[in-house]
Amino acid sequence: MMDQPIIEELASRYPSFYLYEETELVQRAGGLKSAFPEAELLYSVKCNPFPPVLDTVFRQGFGADAASVGEVQAAVKQGLDASRIFYSAPGKSKEEMASVFPLCNMVADSLYEIGLMEQIAAEKGIALNAGLRINPDFSIGPGSGMPSKFGVDETEALRFMAEMKGHPVRINGIHVHLKSQLKDEALLLSYYRSVLELAEKAEKQLGYPLDYVNLGSGIGTAYGPGKEEFDIDLLGQSAAELFRNFRETHPGTRILIESGRYVASSCGTYVTRVMDRKVSRGKTYLILHDTLNGFIRPSLERMISHYTDAVNPAGTEPLFSGKRVFDYTTPAKGPEETVTLVGRLCTAADVIAEDILLPEMHPGDLLMISHAGAYARVLSPMQFSSMTAPAQVFLKKDGSLTLE
Ligand SMILES: *Cc1c(COP(=O)(O)O)cnc(C)c1O
């Protein structure tokens, strides 16, 4: 539970805000790091690029999984050197790649992008290294490969690699990322095994060892019914043997694992306040300062839950991860009552939760929402209705605050 006086203090300054806690962030990042001593970890910047968050995670030894030029620059600004930044995203322009190529490892998402990199190499009169994102012939779990907008289909990628001799762009790594929010150790382990096997196939085609194999993410966090935490140490223990075996035959190949949500989700709390309270035909509404516009995922969760009777509707990451991901709490002390949490936008869609039990709340009371450290503020349509964006605050271990 968050430090109450700090929340009250910040609430006197900001109508709505995100509070991220260093203690929790360090614990999560450190836990992941110690679970995978044989791998290097990359933080997926897109889930929360708030500079103090980046600084904290990078200090734990993470590199950066960057999905845009802006994210590469954010990582550079935090002092990461090129070897620890990996830029991988579909649809990169030649200009974007040219602007950051000395600052990071570039991962091509298509053969067209390799062609653009060839042009850059020719114009600058240099040779370039590039990773290649591959859409493999396997899935995580049952079934084989699927069509995807990400990467190059495995067969095509391997065929291309076989013909790369003398090419100005040298493939030096592979990247695979298929799913998010898995909490099944056996599934993830067999996925890792498949990606490492794919790396061996790639090396055979290329005729030289890869500099890195990026296994992507997939590691789930405690979202959803029961919110049981994924046992990261168990996965780490079984992966260690796999990674050690791979390392024996590939001593120079770095093994990379990416993670966003596992690291950052639980460190964040969203805080907003009750502006009005209404009873309409027997139903009690609490009107909050910023709902959909401040933190969209609770509204999406409620909307999707409305459209389906399924107990566990499939996730659409990172917008929707399942029902009952978030906890709603308040420092208000009244008797419990059934309320519906709504916002101030001119749309009936800004409902956060319907008919939930909370202590009786009145204008001025605060509402806190959990799991607001990843895919929270970054996904929210904060410009809607010309509302003011929620503030961001970082609470350091020593109790001091870093404001935006
Ligand atoms: C978003 C993303 C991640 C992070 O996923 P999490 O589920 O937050 O760990 C990792 N890799 C790639 C390529 C991504 O797009």
PDB file of N, CA, C and O in Angstrom, residues 182-226:
ATOM      1  N   LEU A 182       2.151 -13.994 -20.615  1.00  0.00           N
ATOM      2  CA  LEU A 182       2.052 -15.436 -20.376  1.00  0.00           C
ATOM      3  C   LEU A 182       2.544 -15.708 -18.962  1.00  0.00           C
ATOM      4  O   LEU A 182       3.500 -15.092 -18.496  1.00  0.00           O
ATOM      5  N   LYS A 183       1.877 -16.647 -18.316  1.00  0.00           N
ATOM      6  CA  LYS A 183       2.299 -16.980 -16.960  1.00  0.00           C
ATOM      7  C   LYS A 183       2.490 -18.484 -16.839  1.00  0.00           C
ATOM      8  O   LYS A 183       2.214 -19.083 -15.811  1.00  0.00           O
ATOM      9  N   ASP A 184       2.957 -19.079 -17.930  1.00  0.00           N
ATOM     10  CA  ASP A 184       3.135 -20.518 -17.976  1.00  0.00           C
ATOM     11  C   ASP A 184       4.615 -20.792 -18.230  1.00  0.00           C
ATOM     12  O   ASP A 184       5.127 -20.547 -19.327  1.00  0.00           O
ATOM     13  N   GLU A 185       5.277 -21.307 -17.207  1.00  0.00           N
ATOM     14  CA  GLU A 185       6.726 -21.480 -17.257  1.00  0.00           C
ATOM     15  C   GLU A 185       7.125 -22.445 -18.383  1.00  0.00           C
ATOM     16  O   GLU A 185       8.081 -22.202 -19.125  1.00  0.00           O
ATOM     17  N   ALA A 186       6.358 -23.556 -18.519  1.00  0.00           N
ATOM     18  CA  ALA A 186       6.711 -24.567 -19.532  1.00  0.00           C
ATOM     19  C   ALA A 186       6.573 -24.005 -20.947  1.00  0.00           C
ATOM     20  O   ALA A 186       7.403 -24.267 -21.818  1.00  0.00           O
ATOM     21  N   LEU A 187       5.537 -23.205 -21.152  1.00  0.00           N
ATOM     22  CA  LEU A 187       5.328 -22.597 -22.476  1.00  0.00           C
ATOM     23  C   LEU A 187       6.485 -21.668 -22.835  1.00  0.00           C
ATOM     24  O   LEU A 187       7.011 -21.717 -23.945  1.00  0.00           O
ATOM     25  N   LEU A 188       6.852 -20.826 -21.882  1.00  0.00           N
ATOM     26  CA  LEU A 188       7.929 -19.867 -22.155  1.00  0.00           C
ATOM     27  C   LEU A 188       9.252 -20.586 -22.381  1.00  0.00           C
ATOM     28  O   LEU A 188      10.025 -20.229 -23.275  1.00  0.00           O
ATOM     29  N   LEU A 189       9.483 -21.630 -21.599  1.00  0.00           N
ATOM     30  CA  LEU A 189      10.732 -22.376 -21.750  1.00  0.00           C
ATOM     31  C   LEU A 189      10.807 -23.020 -23.134  1.00  0.00           C
ATOM     32  O   LEU A 189      11.845 -22.958 -23.801  1.00  0.00           O
ATOM     33  N   SER A 190       9.711 -23.613 -23.574  1.00  0.00           N
ATOM     34  CA  SER A 190       9.774 -24.279 -24.881  1.00  0.00           C
ATOM     35  C   SER A 190       9.861 -23.231 -25.999  1.00  0.00           C
ATOM     36  O   SER A 190      10.481 -23.469 -27.035  1.00  0.00           O
ATOM     37  N   TYR A 191       9.295 -22.065 -25.739  1.00  0.00           N
ATOM     38  CA  TYR A 191       9.449 -20.959 -26.691  1.00  0.00           C
ATOM     39  C   TYR A 191      10.925 -20.540 -26.786  1.00  0.00           C
ATOM     40  O   TYR A 191      11.478 -20.394 -27.879  1.00  0.00           O
ATOM     41  N   TYR A 192      11.571 -20.375 -25.633  1.00  0.00           N
ATOM     42  CA  TYR A 192      12.994 -20.004 -25.639  1.00  0.00           C
ATOM     43  C   TYR A 192      13.807 -21.048 -26.415  1.00  0.00           C
ATOM     44  O   TYR A 192      14.694 -20.717 -27.203  1.00  0.00           O
ATOM     45  N   ARG A 193      13.479 -22.320 -26.166  1.00  0.00           N
ATOM     46  CA  ARG A 193      14.213 -23.398 -26.841  1.00  0.00           C
ATOM     47  C   ARG A 193      14.036 -23.258 -28.358  1.00  0.00           C
ATOM     48  O   ARG A 193      15.005 -23.340 -29.115  1.00  0.00           O
ATOM     49  N   SER A 194      12.805 -22.992 -28.789  1.00  0.00           N
ATOM     50  CA  SER A 194      12.545 -22.869 -30.231  1.00  0.00           C
ATOM     51  C   SER A 194      13.308 -21.694 -30.840  1.00  0.00           C
ATOM     52  O   SER A 194      13.821 -21.798 -31.948  1.00  0.00           O
ATOM     53  N   VAL A 195      13.370 -20.572 -30.112  1.00  0.00           N
ATOM     54  CA  VAL A 195      14.077 -19.409 -30.670  1.00  0.00           C
ATOM     55  C   VAL A 195      15.585 -19.707 -30.764  1.00  0.00           C
ATOM     56  O   VAL A 195      16.236 -19.351 -31.748  1.00  0.00           O
ATOM     57  N   LEU A 196      16.124 -20.398 -29.761  1.00  0.00           N
ATOM     58  CA  LEU A 196      17.556 -20.718 -29.812  1.00  0.00           C
ATOM     59  C   LEU A 196      17.844 -21.690 -30.969  1.00  0.00           C
ATOM     60  O   LEU A 196      18.880 -21.594 -31.629  1.00  0.00           O
ATOM     61  N   GLU A 197      16.917 -22.603 -31.217  1.00  0.00           N
ATOM     62  CA  GLU A 197      17.086 -23.508 -32.373  1.00  0.00           C
ATOM     63  C   GLU A 197      17.041 -22.730 -33.680  1.00  0.00           C
ATOM     64  O   GLU A 197      17.791 -22.998 -34.612  1.00  0.00           O
ATOM     65  N   LEU A 198      16.151 -21.744 -33.707  1.00  0.00           N
ATOM     66  CA  LEU A 198      16.059 -20.887 -34.901  1.00  0.00           C
ATOM     67  C   LEU A 198      17.374 -20.118 -35.105  1.00  0.00           C
ATOM     68  O   LEU A 198      17.843 -19.957 -36.237  1.00  0.00           O
ATOM     69  N   ALA A 199      17.971 -19.692 -33.998  1.00  0.00           N
ATOM     70  CA  ALA A 199      19.257 -18.980 -34.093  1.00  0.00           C
ATOM     71  C   ALA A 199      20.311 -19.895 -34.721  1.00  0.00           C
ATOM     72  O   ALA A 199      21.134 -19.453 -35.530  1.00  0.00           O
ATOM     73  N   GLU A 200      20.282 -21.157 -34.350  1.00  0.00           N
ATOM     74  CA  GLU A 200      21.257 -22.092 -34.936  1.00  0.00           C
ATOM     75  C   GLU A 200      21.029 -22.254 -36.432  1.00  0.00           C
ATOM     76  O   GLU A 200      21.984 -22.301 -37.210  1.00  0.00           O
ATOM     77  N   LYS A 201      19.759 -22.332 -36.808  1.00  0.00           N
ATOM     78  CA  LYS A 201      19.458 -22.417 -38.253  1.00  0.00           C
ATOM     79  C   LYS A 201      19.969 -21.176 -38.972  1.00  0.00           C
ATOM     80  O   LYS A 201      20.531 -21.265 -40.065  1.00  0.00           O
ATOM     81  N   ALA A 202      19.749 -20.008 -38.348  1.00  0.00           N
ATOM     82  CA  ALA A 202      20.184 -18.753 -38.974  1.00  0.00           C
ATOM     83  C   ALA A 202      21.697 -18.754 -39.150  1.00  0.00           C
ATOM     84  O   ALA A 202      22.214 -18.391 -40.206  1.00  0.00           O
ATOM     85  N   GLU A 203      22.408 -19.208 -38.116  1.00  0.00           N
ATOM     86  CA  GLU A 203      23.877 -19.242 -38.205  1.00  0.00           C
ATOM     87  C   GLU A 203      24.355 -20.157 -39.315  1.00  0.00           C
ATOM     88  O   GLU A 203      25.340 -19.863 -39.999  1.00  0.00           O
ATOM     89  N   LYS A 204      23.665 -21.273 -39.482  1.00  0.00           N
ATOM     90  CA  LYS A 204      24.054 -22.201 -40.561  1.00  0.00           C
ATOM     91  C   LYS A 204      23.943 -21.520 -41.911  1.00  0.00           C
ATOM     92  O   LYS A 204      24.797 -21.661 -42.776  1.00  0.00           O
ATOM     93  N   GLN A 205      22.861 -20.766 -42.079  1.00  0.00           N
ATOM     94  CA  GLN A 205      22.660 -20.086 -43.367  1.00  0.00           C
ATOM     95  C   GLN A 205      23.706 -19.001 -43.572  1.00  0.00           C
ATOM     96  O   GLN A 205      24.226 -18.829 -44.658  1.00  0.00           O
ATOM     97  N   LEU A 206      23.983 -18.269 -42.484  1.00  0.00           N
ATOM     98  CA  LEU A 206      24.906 -17.137 -42.598  1.00  0.00           C
ATOM     99  C   LEU A 206      26.360 -17.598 -42.701  1.00  0.00           C
ATOM    100  O   LEU A 206      27.181 -16.945 -43.334  1.00  0.00           O
ATOM    101  N   GLY A 207      26.669 -18.691 -42.012  1.00  0.00           N
ATOM    102  CA  GLY A 207      28.036 -19.187 -42.017  1.00  0.00           C
ATOM    103  C   GLY A 207      28.927 -18.534 -40.976  1.00  0.00           C
ATOM    104  O   GLY A 207      30.145 -18.656 -41.016  1.00  0.00           O
ATOM    105  N   TYR A 208      28.346 -17.805 -40.046  1.00  0.00           N
ATOM    106  CA  TYR A 208      29.125 -17.215 -38.934  1.00  0.00           C
ATOM    107  C   TYR A 208      28.208 -17.074 -37.728  1.00  0.00           C
ATOM    108  O   TYR A 208      26.977 -17.091 -37.876  1.00  0.00           O
ATOM    109  N   PRO A 209      28.786 -16.947 -36.520  1.00  0.00           N
ATOM    110  CA  PRO A 209      27.937 -16.861 -35.327  1.00  0.00           C
ATOM    111  C   PRO A 209      27.235 -15.502 -35.207  1.00  0.00           C
ATOM    112  O   PRO A 209      27.760 -14.481 -35.649  1.00  0.00           O
ATOM    113  N   LEU A 210      26.086 -15.527 -34.601  1.00  0.00           N
ATOM    114  CA  LEU A 210      25.329 -14.284 -34.366  1.00  0.00           C
ATOM    115  C   LEU A 210      25.911 -13.548 -33.168  1.00  0.00           C
ATOM    116  O   LEU A 210      26.429 -14.159 -32.237  1.00  0.00           O
ATOM    117  N   ASP A 211      25.802 -12.217 -33.201  1.00  0.00           N
ATOM    118  CA  ASP A 211      26.188 -11.434 -32.019  1.00  0.00           C
ATOM    119  C   ASP A 211      25.134 -11.548 -30.919  1.00  0.00           C
ATOM    120  O   ASP A 211      25.446 -11.461 -29.742  1.00  0.00           O
ATOM    121  N   TYR A 212      23.888 -11.682 -31.327  1.00  0.00           N
ATOM    122  CA  TYR A 212      22.834 -11.790 -30.301  1.00  0.00           C
ATOM    123  C   TYR A 212      21.603 -12.540 -30.807  1.00  0.00           C
ATOM    124  O   TYR A 212      21.334 -12.593 -32.001  1.00  0.00           O
ATOM    125  N   VAL A 213      20.904 -13.120 -29.837  1.00  0.00           N
ATOM    126  CA  VAL A 213      19.581 -13.699 -30.068  1.00  0.00           C
ATOM    127  C   VAL A 213      18.660 -12.998 -29.092  1.00  0.00           C
ATOM    128  O   VAL A 213      18.853 -13.076 -27.876  1.00  0.00           O
ATOM    129  N   ASN A 214      17.663 -12.309 -29.612  1.00  0.00           N
ATOM    130  CA  ASN A 214      16.718 -11.597 -28.741  1.00  0.00           C
ATOM    131  C   ASN A 214      15.431 -12.417 -28.646  1.00  0.00           C
ATOM    132  O   ASN A 214      14.723 -12.600 -29.629  1.00  0.00           O
ATOM    133  N   LEU A 215      15.154 -12.913 -27.436  1.00  0.00           N
ATOM    134  CA  LEU A 215      14.009 -13.809 -27.224  1.00  0.00           C
ATOM    135  C   LEU A 215      12.694 -13.059 -27.040  1.00  0.00           C
ATOM    136  O   LEU A 215      11.651 -13.680 -26.851  1.00  0.00           O
ATOM    137  N   GLY A 216      12.741 -11.735 -27.055  1.00  0.00           N
ATOM    138  CA  GLY A 216      11.508 -10.968 -26.874  1.00  0.00           C
ATOM    139  C   GLY A 216      10.985 -11.088 -25.452  1.00  0.00           C
ATOM    140  O   GLY A 216      11.707 -11.447 -24.528  1.00  0.00           O
ATOM    141  N   SER A 217       9.705 -10.764 -25.291  1.00  0.00           N
ATOM    142  CA  SER A 217       9.096 -10.855 -23.959  1.00  0.00           C
ATOM    143  C   SER A 217       8.119 -12.026 -23.936  1.00  0.00           C
ATOM    144  O   SER A 217       8.361 -13.045 -24.554  1.00  0.00           O
ATOM    145  N   GLY A 218       7.014 -11.853 -23.250  1.00  0.00           N
ATOM    146  CA  GLY A 218       6.057 -12.930 -23.052  1.00  0.00           C
ATOM    147  C   GLY A 218       5.809 -13.111 -21.569  1.00  0.00           C
ATOM    148  O   GLY A 218       4.793 -13.659 -21.147  1.00  0.00           O
ATOM    149  N   ILE A 219       6.751 -12.606 -20.777  1.00  0.00           N
ATOM    150  CA  ILE A 219       6.668 -12.775 -19.321  1.00  0.00           C
ATOM    151  C   ILE A 219       5.497 -11.974 -18.749  1.00  0.00           C
ATOM    152  O   ILE A 219       5.431 -10.762 -18.898  1.00  0.00           O
ATOM    153  N   GLY A 220       4.603 -12.683 -18.112  1.00  0.00           N
ATOM    154  CA  GLY A 220       3.393 -12.041 -17.596  1.00  0.00           C
ATOM    155  C   GLY A 220       3.584 -11.491 -16.188  1.00  0.00           C
ATOM    156  O   GLY A 220       4.530 -11.824 -15.484  1.00  0.00           O
ATOM    157  N   THR A 221       2.659 -10.637 -15.814  1.00  0.00           N
ATOM    158  CA  THR A 221       2.680 -10.097 -14.461  1.00  0.00           C
ATOM    159  C   THR A 221       1.340 -10.387 -13.797  1.00  0.00           C
ATOM    160  O   THR A 221       0.452 -10.962 -14.413  1.00  0.00           O
ATOM    161  N   ALA A 222       1.216  -9.995 -12.553  1.00  0.00           N
ATOM    162  CA  ALA A 222       0.017 -10.356 -11.789  1.00  0.00           C
ATOM    163  C   ALA A 222      -1.160  -9.475 -12.159  1.00  0.00           C
ATOM    164  O   ALA A 222      -1.499  -8.533 -11.465  1.00  0.00           O
ATOM    165  N   TYR A 223      -1.773  -9.792 -13.281  1.00  0.00           N
ATOM    166  CA  TYR A 223      -3.003  -9.117 -13.712  1.00  0.00           C
ATOM    167  C   TYR A 223      -4.147 -10.119 -13.560  1.00  0.00           C
ATOM    168  O   TYR A 223      -3.927 -11.308 -13.631  1.00  0.00           O
ATOM    169  N   GLY A 224      -5.347  -9.624 -13.493  1.00  0.00           N
ATOM    170  CA  GLY A 224      -6.501 -10.484 -13.693  1.00  0.00           C
ATOM    171  C   GLY A 224      -6.949 -11.252 -12.469  1.00  0.00           C
ATOM    172  O   GLY A 224      -6.407 -11.070 -11.384  1.00  0.00           O
ATOM    173  N   PRO A 225      -7.960 -12.100 -12.657  1.00  0.00           N
ATOM    174  CA  PRO A 225      -8.595 -12.767 -11.526  1.00  0.00           C
ATOM    175  C   PRO A 225      -7.576 -13.496 -10.659  1.00  0.00           C
ATOM    176  O   PRO A 225      -6.761 -14.246 -11.162  1.00  0.00           O
ATOM    177  N   GLY A 226      -7.629 -13.238  -9.376  1.00  0.00           N
ATOM    178  CA  GLY A 226      -6.698 -13.896  -8.469  1.00  0.00           C
ATOM    179  C   GLY A 226      -5.355 -13.198  -8.429  1.00  0.00           C
ATOM    180  O   GLY A 226      -4.672 -13.205  -7.413  1.00  0.00           O
TER     181      GLY A 226
END
